[in-house]
Amino acid sequence: LEQCADQAESQSPAMVEPHHRHRGNLLPILFAALAASAGLLYFRRAAFVSSPPPLARRRMGGVALAAEARTETDPELKSWQRGLDTAFLDVDASPEERLEGLKELVLGAGDASSALQEAVKVVSEKGLMDGHPAALDALFPKGTLARSDLEGLAAVARQAPEVVGDLRASSPLGAGAGTSDTPKAPDLGQVRDALGRLLSAEGLTEAAEEAINALRSTPKGLEEPKFEVVAEGDGFEVRRYENFTVATRRMSAPRGNDGSAGSASAEGFNSLAAYLFGDNEEDRSMKMTMPVEIDYRDDDPDVQTMSFVMPVEDVLVEGGLPQPKDPSVQIKQVPERFVAIRRFPGVATSKEVKRQSEKLLEALQADGLYAAVAEGEYSVLQYNPPYTIPWRRRNEVAIVVSAVDVPLVEAEVVEPETDGLGEGQGDANE
């Protein structure tokens, strides 16, 4: 990249001079994404985890299991772009698929060189600020894991100061002091049982799968509410969710130094996770699900509500769900509903969630087919465990919507022309 940029600069120095000092900014992001992702992927052990079939979404037994979209199904991608993703970035690729990806990458070297020259030309002519979108499209178009990683890294860089602010607001020494519950001492019996399960063959397999989930945008093997996508718009989709059951807890949001409401996620997560893993009247341990949902209301920013989706098998078992020991945890039924979804990477800071909700509202208004049911109410859906690498985290801002009534326009009736025709011929034409 540097050599191509130098060559382009020597050919048109006046055009490139104002921007050449910025061209190195793209390289650390690019190589950080590729090197970090590729390095982390190769700790996978085939003895523990088998590769899933190349499907964007699988449904088993009526339960949705999320699987990553595989780039080889996109006919618009170049072979070297598919090869780069498969060989280095796709956590679920088998060794055979990785070798095939390397072969595609080598055989597509000519196309890669052409794409690189096109990217350098665009940046040379327009500068990095104006030319980088087209350059990225040429090298890593939408739909590639490399592009997703780059966008995720850019999002994390933008969100980093907000993450620090949220942490300060929610820490015992920050502005949110006194809003969180005092952590409970762990039960030694539960710790012993957990260690025993972890060291079993099944536990080791699950641990290996969880380790790989740290590299997946959507974790594998976790239950989520069933839905179907009924509409798609500019940067969003509308889903029809079937009814499901959740455990919820209201939380007091801490205030940051600038007066804005921060995230109270730790306060609610600990209580809900405790209920899910056995702190209930039946001491029943249930499986983790996704996503974790946090509801926001603009008219009451100091209070947020966190929800865990309850496993279907525990809802349908005789007697239903166990009652929580913690009175702050409540069990609720969520009815069937339409939800507009906008996905974004990185860390779901309170300010980022607000920005994304505003973008989703703007897109809905421009589309004109769906409108928010309740003004100022939105949610964030988080799918990943906390140890997932930040730039691959999957977050979705959600707004409950309903279809907008579109008035029907009656078609104008045009009478047939009969000038110069006999009566019978006119009737036949009509």
Coordinates of C-alpha atoms in Angstrom, one line a residue:
L1 CA 0.0 0.0 0.0
E2 CA 2.8 2.4 0.9
Q3 CA 4.7 1.6 -2.3
C4 CA 1.6 2.1 -4.5
A5 CA 0.8 5.4 -2.7
D6 CA 4.4 6.6 -3.2
Q7 CA 4.1 5.7 -6.9
A8 CA 0.8 7.6 -7.3
E9 CA 2.3 10.5 -5.4
S10 CA 5.3 10.7 -7.7
Q11 CA 3.0 10.8 -10.7
S12 CA 0.7 13.5 -9.3
P13 CA 2.4 15.2 -6.4
A14 CA 0.2 18.3 -6.4
M15 CA -2.9 16.3 -6.2
V16 CA -1.8 14.0 -3.4
E17 CA 0.4 16.3 -1.3
P18 CA -2.4 17.6 1.1
H19 CA -3.5 14.0 1.9
H20 CA -0.4 11.8 1.8
R21 CA 0.4 12.4 5.5
H22 CA -2.9 10.6 6.4
R23 CA -2.5 7.4 4.3
G24 CA -0.7 5.6 7.1
N25 CA -3.8 5.9 9.3
L26 CA -5.6 3.1 7.4
L27 CA -2.8 0.6 7.7
P28 CA -2.8 0.1 11.5
I29 CA -6.5 -0.5 11.5
L30 CA -6.3 -2.9 8.6
F31 CA -3.5 -5.0 9.9
A32 CA -4.7 -4.9 13.5
A33 CA -8.0 -6.4 12.3
L34 CA -6.5 -9.1 10.1
A35 CA -3.6 -10.0 12.4
A36 CA -5.6 -10.0 15.6
S37 CA -8.5 -11.9 14.1
A38 CA -6.4 -14.5 12.3
G39 CA -4.1 -15.0 15.3
L40 CA -7.0 -15.6 17.7
L41 CA -8.8 -18.0 15.3
Y42 CA -6.1 -20.6 15.2
F43 CA -6.4 -21.7 18.9
R44 CA -9.5 -23.7 17.8
R45 CA -9.3 -27.4 18.4
A46 CA -11.2 -29.7 15.9
A47 CA -11.4 -32.4 18.5
F48 CA -13.9 -30.3 20.5
V49 CA -15.9 -28.5 17.9
S50 CA -17.1 -29.5 14.4
S51 CA -17.8 -26.9 11.7
P52 CA -21.4 -26.0 11.1
P53 CA -23.1 -26.2 7.7
P54 CA -22.8 -23.0 5.6
L55 CA -26.2 -21.5 6.5
A56 CA -26.9 -17.9 7.5
R57 CA -29.6 -19.1 10.0
R58 CA -30.5 -22.7 11.1
R59 CA -33.6 -23.7 13.0
M60 CA -33.6 -26.9 15.0
G61 CA -36.7 -28.1 16.8
G62 CA -38.4 -24.8 16.4
V63 CA -35.6 -23.0 18.2
A64 CA -33.5 -20.5 16.3
L65 CA -29.7 -21.1 16.4
A66 CA -27.7 -18.2 15.0
A67 CA -24.9 -19.1 12.7
E68 CA -22.6 -16.7 10.8
A69 CA -23.3 -15.9 7.2
R70 CA -20.7 -17.5 5.0
T71 CA -19.1 -15.4 2.3
E72 CA -18.8 -18.1 -0.2
T73 CA -22.6 -17.8 -0.8
D74 CA -22.3 -14.3 -2.1
P75 CA -21.7 -14.4 -5.9
E76 CA -20.7 -10.7 -6.0
L77 CA -17.5 -11.2 -4.0
K78 CA -14.2 -11.8 -5.8
S79 CA -12.5 -15.2 -5.2
W80 CA -9.6 -13.6 -3.3
Q81 CA -12.0 -11.8 -1.0
R82 CA -13.8 -15.0 -0.2
G83 CA -10.4 -16.7 0.2
L84 CA -9.1 -14.0 2.7
D85 CA -12.2 -14.4 4.9
T86 CA -12.2 -18.2 4.8
A87 CA -8.5 -18.7 5.3
F88 CA -7.9 -16.2 8.1
L89 CA -11.1 -14.7 9.6
D90 CA -13.9 -17.3 9.6
V91 CA -13.9 -19.0 12.9
D92 CA -16.1 -21.8 11.7
A93 CA -14.1 -22.8 8.6
S94 CA -12.7 -26.3 8.6
P95 CA -9.0 -26.9 7.9
E96 CA -10.0 -28.1 4.4
E97 CA -11.9 -24.9 3.8
R98 CA -9.0 -22.8 5.0
L99 CA -6.7 -24.5 2.5
E100 CA -9.2 -23.9 -0.2
G101 CA -9.4 -20.2 0.8
L102 CA -5.7 -19.9 0.6
K103 CA -5.8 -21.3 -2.9
E104 CA -8.5 -18.8 -3.9
L105 CA -6.4 -16.0 -2.4
V106 CA -3.3 -17.0 -4.4
L107 CA -5.2 -17.6 -7.6
G108 CA -6.9 -14.2 -7.2
A109 CA -3.7 -12.3 -6.8
G110 CA -4.3 -10.5 -10.1
D111 CA -7.8 -9.3 -9.1
A112 CA -6.4 -8.3 -5.6
S113 CA -3.7 -6.2 -7.3
S114 CA -6.2 -4.5 -9.5
A115 CA -8.5 -3.7 -6.5
L116 CA -5.5 -2.3 -4.6
Q117 CA -4.5 0.0 -7.5
E118 CA -8.1 1.2 -7.8
A119 CA -8.2 1.9 -4.1
V120 CA -4.9 3.8 -4.2
K121 CA -6.1 5.8 -7.2
V122 CA -9.3 6.9 -5.5
V123 CA -7.5 8.0 -2.3
S124 CA -4.9 9.8 -4.4
E125 CA -7.5 11.7 -6.3
K126 CA -10.0 12.5 -3.5
G127 CA -7.8 12.2 -0.4
L128 CA -8.3 9.8 2.5
M129 CA -11.3 11.6 4.0
D130 CA -13.4 11.6 0.8
G131 CA -11.9 8.6 -1.0
H132 CA -11.7 6.0 1.8
P133 CA -15.4 4.7 1.3
A134 CA -14.8 3.9 -2.3
A135 CA -11.4 2.4 -1.5
L136 CA -12.9 0.1 1.2
D137 CA -15.6 -0.9 -1.3
A138 CA -13.0 -1.9 -3.8
L139 CA -10.8 -3.9 -1.3
F140 CA -13.3 -5.2 1.2
P141 CA -16.9 -4.8 0.1
K142 CA -20.0 -5.1 2.3
G143 CA -20.6 -8.8 3.2
T144 CA -16.9 -9.7 3.9
L145 CA -15.7 -10.5 7.3
A146 CA -12.7 -8.2 6.7
R147 CA -15.0 -5.2 6.1
S148 CA -17.0 -6.1 9.2
D149 CA -13.9 -6.3 11.3
L150 CA -12.7 -2.9 10.0
E151 CA -16.0 -1.2 10.7
G152 CA -16.1 -2.8 14.1
L153 CA -12.6 -1.5 15.0
A154 CA -13.6 2.0 13.8
A155 CA -16.7 1.8 16.0
V156 CA -14.7 0.7 19.1
A157 CA -12.3 3.6 18.6
R158 CA -15.2 6.0 18.5
Q159 CA -16.8 4.4 21.5
A160 CA -13.7 4.1 23.7
P161 CA -14.1 7.5 25.5
E162 CA -17.8 6.7 26.2
V163 CA -16.8 3.3 27.6
V164 CA -14.5 5.0 30.1
G165 CA -17.3 7.5 31.0
D166 CA -19.8 4.7 31.7
L167 CA -17.3 2.8 33.8
R168 CA -16.5 5.8 35.9
A169 CA -20.2 6.5 36.4
S170 CA -21.0 3.0 37.5
S171 CA -17.9 2.4 39.7
P172 CA -18.2 2.7 43.5
L173 CA -15.9 5.8 43.4
G174 CA -17.8 7.5 40.6
A175 CA -21.0 9.4 40.2
G176 CA -23.0 6.2 40.4
A177 CA -21.9 5.3 43.9
G178 CA -24.6 3.7 45.9
T179 CA -26.8 2.6 43.0
S180 CA -25.5 -1.0 42.7
D181 CA -26.3 -3.9 45.0
T182 CA -23.5 -5.3 47.2
P183 CA -22.3 -8.5 45.5
K184 CA -23.2 -11.7 47.3
A185 CA -20.6 -14.1 48.5
P186 CA -20.5 -17.2 46.3
D187 CA -22.1 -20.4 47.5
L188 CA -19.3 -22.9 48.0
G189 CA -21.5 -25.8 47.1
Q190 CA -22.5 -24.2 43.8
V191 CA -18.8 -23.4 43.1
R192 CA -17.9 -27.1 43.7
D193 CA -20.7 -28.3 41.4
A194 CA -19.7 -25.8 38.7
L195 CA -16.0 -26.9 38.8
G196 CA -17.0 -30.6 38.7
R197 CA -19.2 -30.0 35.6
L198 CA -16.4 -27.9 33.9
L199 CA -13.9 -30.7 34.3
S200 CA -16.2 -33.3 32.8
A201 CA -16.0 -34.3 29.2
E202 CA -19.2 -32.4 28.4
G203 CA -18.0 -29.4 30.4
L204 CA -14.7 -29.3 28.5
T205 CA -16.6 -29.4 25.2
E206 CA -18.8 -26.6 26.2
A207 CA -15.8 -24.6 27.5
A208 CA -14.1 -25.0 24.1
E209 CA -17.3 -23.9 22.3
E210 CA -17.6 -20.8 24.6
A211 CA -14.0 -19.9 23.9
I212 CA -14.7 -19.9 20.2
N213 CA -17.9 -17.9 20.8
A214 CA -15.5 -15.1 21.9
L215 CA -14.6 -14.8 18.2
R216 CA -18.1 -15.0 16.8
S217 CA -20.4 -12.1 16.1
T218 CA -23.4 -14.3 17.0
P219 CA -22.7 -17.0 19.5
K220 CA -23.5 -20.6 18.5
G221 CA -25.9 -22.9 20.4
L222 CA -27.9 -20.3 22.4
E223 CA -31.7 -20.2 22.2
E224 CA -33.4 -16.9 21.1
P225 CA -37.0 -15.9 20.5
K226 CA -38.4 -17.1 17.2
F227 CA -39.0 -14.4 14.5
E228 CA -39.3 -13.9 10.8
V229 CA -38.1 -10.9 8.8
V230 CA -41.2 -9.2 7.2
A231 CA -39.6 -6.1 5.7
E232 CA -36.2 -4.6 5.0
G233 CA -35.2 -0.9 4.6
D234 CA -32.2 1.3 4.5
G235 CA -30.0 0.0 7.3
F236 CA -32.8 -1.8 9.2
E237 CA -35.2 -4.7 9.1
V238 CA -38.6 -5.3 10.6
R239 CA -39.2 -8.6 12.4
R240 CA -42.3 -10.3 13.6
Y241 CA -41.5 -11.9 16.9
E242 CA -43.7 -14.7 18.3
N243 CA -44.6 -14.4 22.0
F244 CA -42.0 -15.4 24.5
T245 CA -41.3 -15.2 28.3
V246 CA -38.7 -13.1 30.0
A247 CA -37.3 -12.5 33.5
T248 CA -36.9 -8.7 34.1
R249 CA -35.4 -6.4 36.6
R250 CA -35.6 -2.6 36.9
M251 CA -32.4 -0.8 37.4
S252 CA -31.3 2.7 38.5
A253 CA -29.0 4.2 35.8
P254 CA -25.9 6.0 37.2
R255 CA -25.2 9.6 36.2
G256 CA -22.0 10.6 34.5
N257 CA -20.0 13.7 35.1
D258 CA -21.8 15.4 32.2
G259 CA -25.2 14.6 33.8
S260 CA -26.1 11.9 31.2
A261 CA -27.6 8.6 32.3
G262 CA -25.0 5.8 32.1
S263 CA -25.5 2.0 32.0
A264 CA -26.8 0.0 34.9
S265 CA -26.2 -3.3 33.3
A266 CA -24.1 -4.9 36.0
E267 CA -26.7 -4.3 38.6
G268 CA -29.4 -6.1 36.7
F269 CA -27.3 -8.8 35.0
N270 CA -26.1 -10.2 38.4
S271 CA -29.6 -10.6 39.7
L272 CA -31.0 -12.1 36.5
A273 CA -28.1 -14.4 36.0
A274 CA -28.4 -15.6 39.6
Y275 CA -32.1 -16.5 39.0
L276 CA -31.3 -18.3 35.8
F277 CA -28.5 -20.4 37.3
G278 CA -30.3 -21.6 40.4
D279 CA -31.2 -18.7 42.8
N280 CA -34.9 -19.5 42.6
E281 CA -37.5 -21.3 44.8
E282 CA -36.7 -24.7 43.1
D283 CA -32.9 -24.2 42.9
R284 CA -33.4 -25.0 39.2
S285 CA -30.5 -24.2 36.9
M286 CA -31.5 -23.1 33.4
K287 CA -29.6 -22.5 30.2
M288 CA -28.4 -19.1 29.1
T289 CA -30.2 -17.6 26.1
M290 CA -29.8 -14.5 23.9
P291 CA -30.2 -11.7 23.5
V292 CA -30.0 -9.7 26.7
E293 CA -32.4 -6.7 26.3
I294 CA -32.2 -3.3 28.1
D295 CA -35.2 -1.0 27.7
Y296 CA -34.8 2.8 27.7
R297 CA -37.4 5.6 28.0
D298 CA -36.6 9.2 27.2
D299 CA -39.2 10.4 29.7
D300 CA -37.5 8.4 32.6
P301 CA -33.8 8.1 31.7
D302 CA -32.8 7.3 35.3
V303 CA -34.6 3.9 35.2
Q304 CA -33.7 1.1 32.8
T305 CA -35.2 -2.5 32.6
M306 CA -33.1 -5.5 31.7
S307 CA -34.6 -8.8 30.5
F308 CA -33.4 -12.3 30.0
V309 CA -35.3 -14.6 27.6
M310 CA -36.5 -17.7 29.3
P311 CA -35.7 -21.1 27.7
V312 CA -38.8 -22.6 26.1
E313 CA -38.3 -26.0 27.7
D314 CA -38.4 -24.4 31.2
V315 CA -41.5 -22.4 30.3
L316 CA -43.4 -25.4 29.0
V317 CA -42.4 -27.9 31.8
E318 CA -45.1 -28.8 34.2
G319 CA -45.4 -26.1 36.8
G320 CA -43.8 -23.6 34.6
L321 CA -40.9 -21.4 35.6
P322 CA -39.7 -21.3 39.2
Q323 CA -40.4 -18.3 41.3
P324 CA -37.5 -15.9 41.9
K325 CA -36.1 -15.6 45.4
D326 CA -35.1 -12.0 44.6
P327 CA -38.3 -9.9 44.8
S328 CA -36.8 -7.4 42.2
V329 CA -36.8 -10.1 39.5
Q330 CA -40.2 -10.5 37.8
I331 CA -41.5 -13.0 35.2
K332 CA -43.4 -11.5 32.3
Q333 CA -45.0 -12.6 29.0
V334 CA -44.0 -10.6 25.9
P335 CA -46.8 -10.8 23.3
E336 CA -46.3 -11.2 19.5
R337 CA -45.1 -7.9 18.1
F338 CA -43.3 -6.2 15.2
V339 CA -39.9 -4.8 16.0
A340 CA -37.6 -2.6 13.8
I341 CA -34.0 -3.6 14.2
R342 CA -30.8 -1.7 13.4
R343 CA -27.5 -3.6 13.9
F344 CA -24.3 -2.0 15.1
P345 CA -20.8 -3.3 16.2
G346 CA -18.6 -2.5 19.1
V347 CA -19.7 -1.6 22.7
A348 CA -23.2 -0.6 23.5
T349 CA -22.6 2.5 25.5
S350 CA -25.6 4.5 26.5
K351 CA -24.7 7.3 24.1
E352 CA -24.1 4.9 21.2
V353 CA -27.5 3.3 21.9
K354 CA -29.1 6.7 21.8
R355 CA -27.4 7.6 18.5
Q356 CA -28.4 4.3 16.9
S357 CA -32.0 4.7 18.0
E358 CA -32.1 8.2 16.4
K359 CA -30.7 6.8 13.2
L360 CA -33.3 4.0 13.2
L361 CA -36.1 6.5 13.8
E362 CA -34.9 8.6 10.9
A363 CA -34.8 5.6 8.6
L364 CA -38.3 4.5 9.6
Q365 CA -39.6 8.0 8.9
A366 CA -38.0 8.1 5.5
D367 CA -39.3 4.7 4.7
G368 CA -42.8 5.6 5.8
L369 CA -44.3 2.1 6.1
Y370 CA -43.7 1.5 9.8
A371 CA -43.9 3.9 12.9
A372 CA -42.9 3.6 16.5
V373 CA -45.7 2.4 18.8
A374 CA -44.5 4.4 21.8
E375 CA -42.6 7.6 21.3
G376 CA -39.3 7.8 23.1
E377 CA -39.1 4.1 24.0
Y378 CA -36.3 1.9 22.5
S379 CA -34.2 -1.1 23.5
V380 CA -30.7 -2.5 22.9
L381 CA -30.3 -6.2 22.2
Q382 CA -26.9 -7.7 23.1
Y383 CA -25.9 -11.2 21.9
N384 CA -22.3 -11.7 23.1
P385 CA -20.6 -12.8 26.3
P386 CA -18.5 -10.1 27.9
Y387 CA -15.2 -11.7 26.7
T388 CA -16.1 -11.4 23.0
I389 CA -13.5 -9.4 21.1
P390 CA -15.0 -5.9 21.0
W391 CA -15.0 -5.3 17.2
R392 CA -17.0 -8.5 16.6
R393 CA -19.8 -7.9 19.1
R394 CA -23.3 -7.9 17.8
N395 CA -25.6 -5.2 19.1
E396 CA -29.1 -4.3 17.8
V397 CA -31.2 -1.2 18.7
A398 CA -34.9 -2.2 18.6
I399 CA -38.1 -0.2 18.4
V400 CA -41.6 -1.7 18.6
V401 CA -43.5 -0.6 15.5
S402 CA -46.8 -1.0 13.7
A403 CA -47.6 -0.7 10.0
V404 CA -48.6 2.7 8.8
D405 CA -52.0 2.9 7.0
V406 CA -51.3 3.9 3.5
P407 CA -54.3 5.4 1.7
L408 CA -55.3 3.6 -1.5
V409 CA -55.4 5.7 -4.7
E410 CA -58.1 4.7 -7.1
A411 CA -56.9 4.1 -10.6
E412 CA -58.2 6.5 -13.3
V413 CA -60.6 4.8 -15.7
V414 CA -59.8 5.7 -19.3
E415 CA -62.6 5.2 -21.9
P416 CA -61.5 3.6 -25.1
E417 CA -61.4 5.8 -28.2
T418 CA -64.0 4.8 -30.8
D419 CA -63.6 7.6 -33.4
G420 CA -63.8 6.3 -36.9
L421 CA -64.9 2.8 -35.8
G422 CA -68.3 1.2 -36.2
E423 CA -70.4 0.4 -33.1
G424 CA -69.6 -3.3 -33.2
Q425 CA -65.9 -2.8 -33.7
G426 CA -65.8 -0.3 -30.8
D427 CA -67.5 -2.9 -28.5
A428 CA -65.0 -5.5 -29.6
N429 CA -62.0 -3.2 -28.7
E430 CA -63.5 -2.4 -25.4

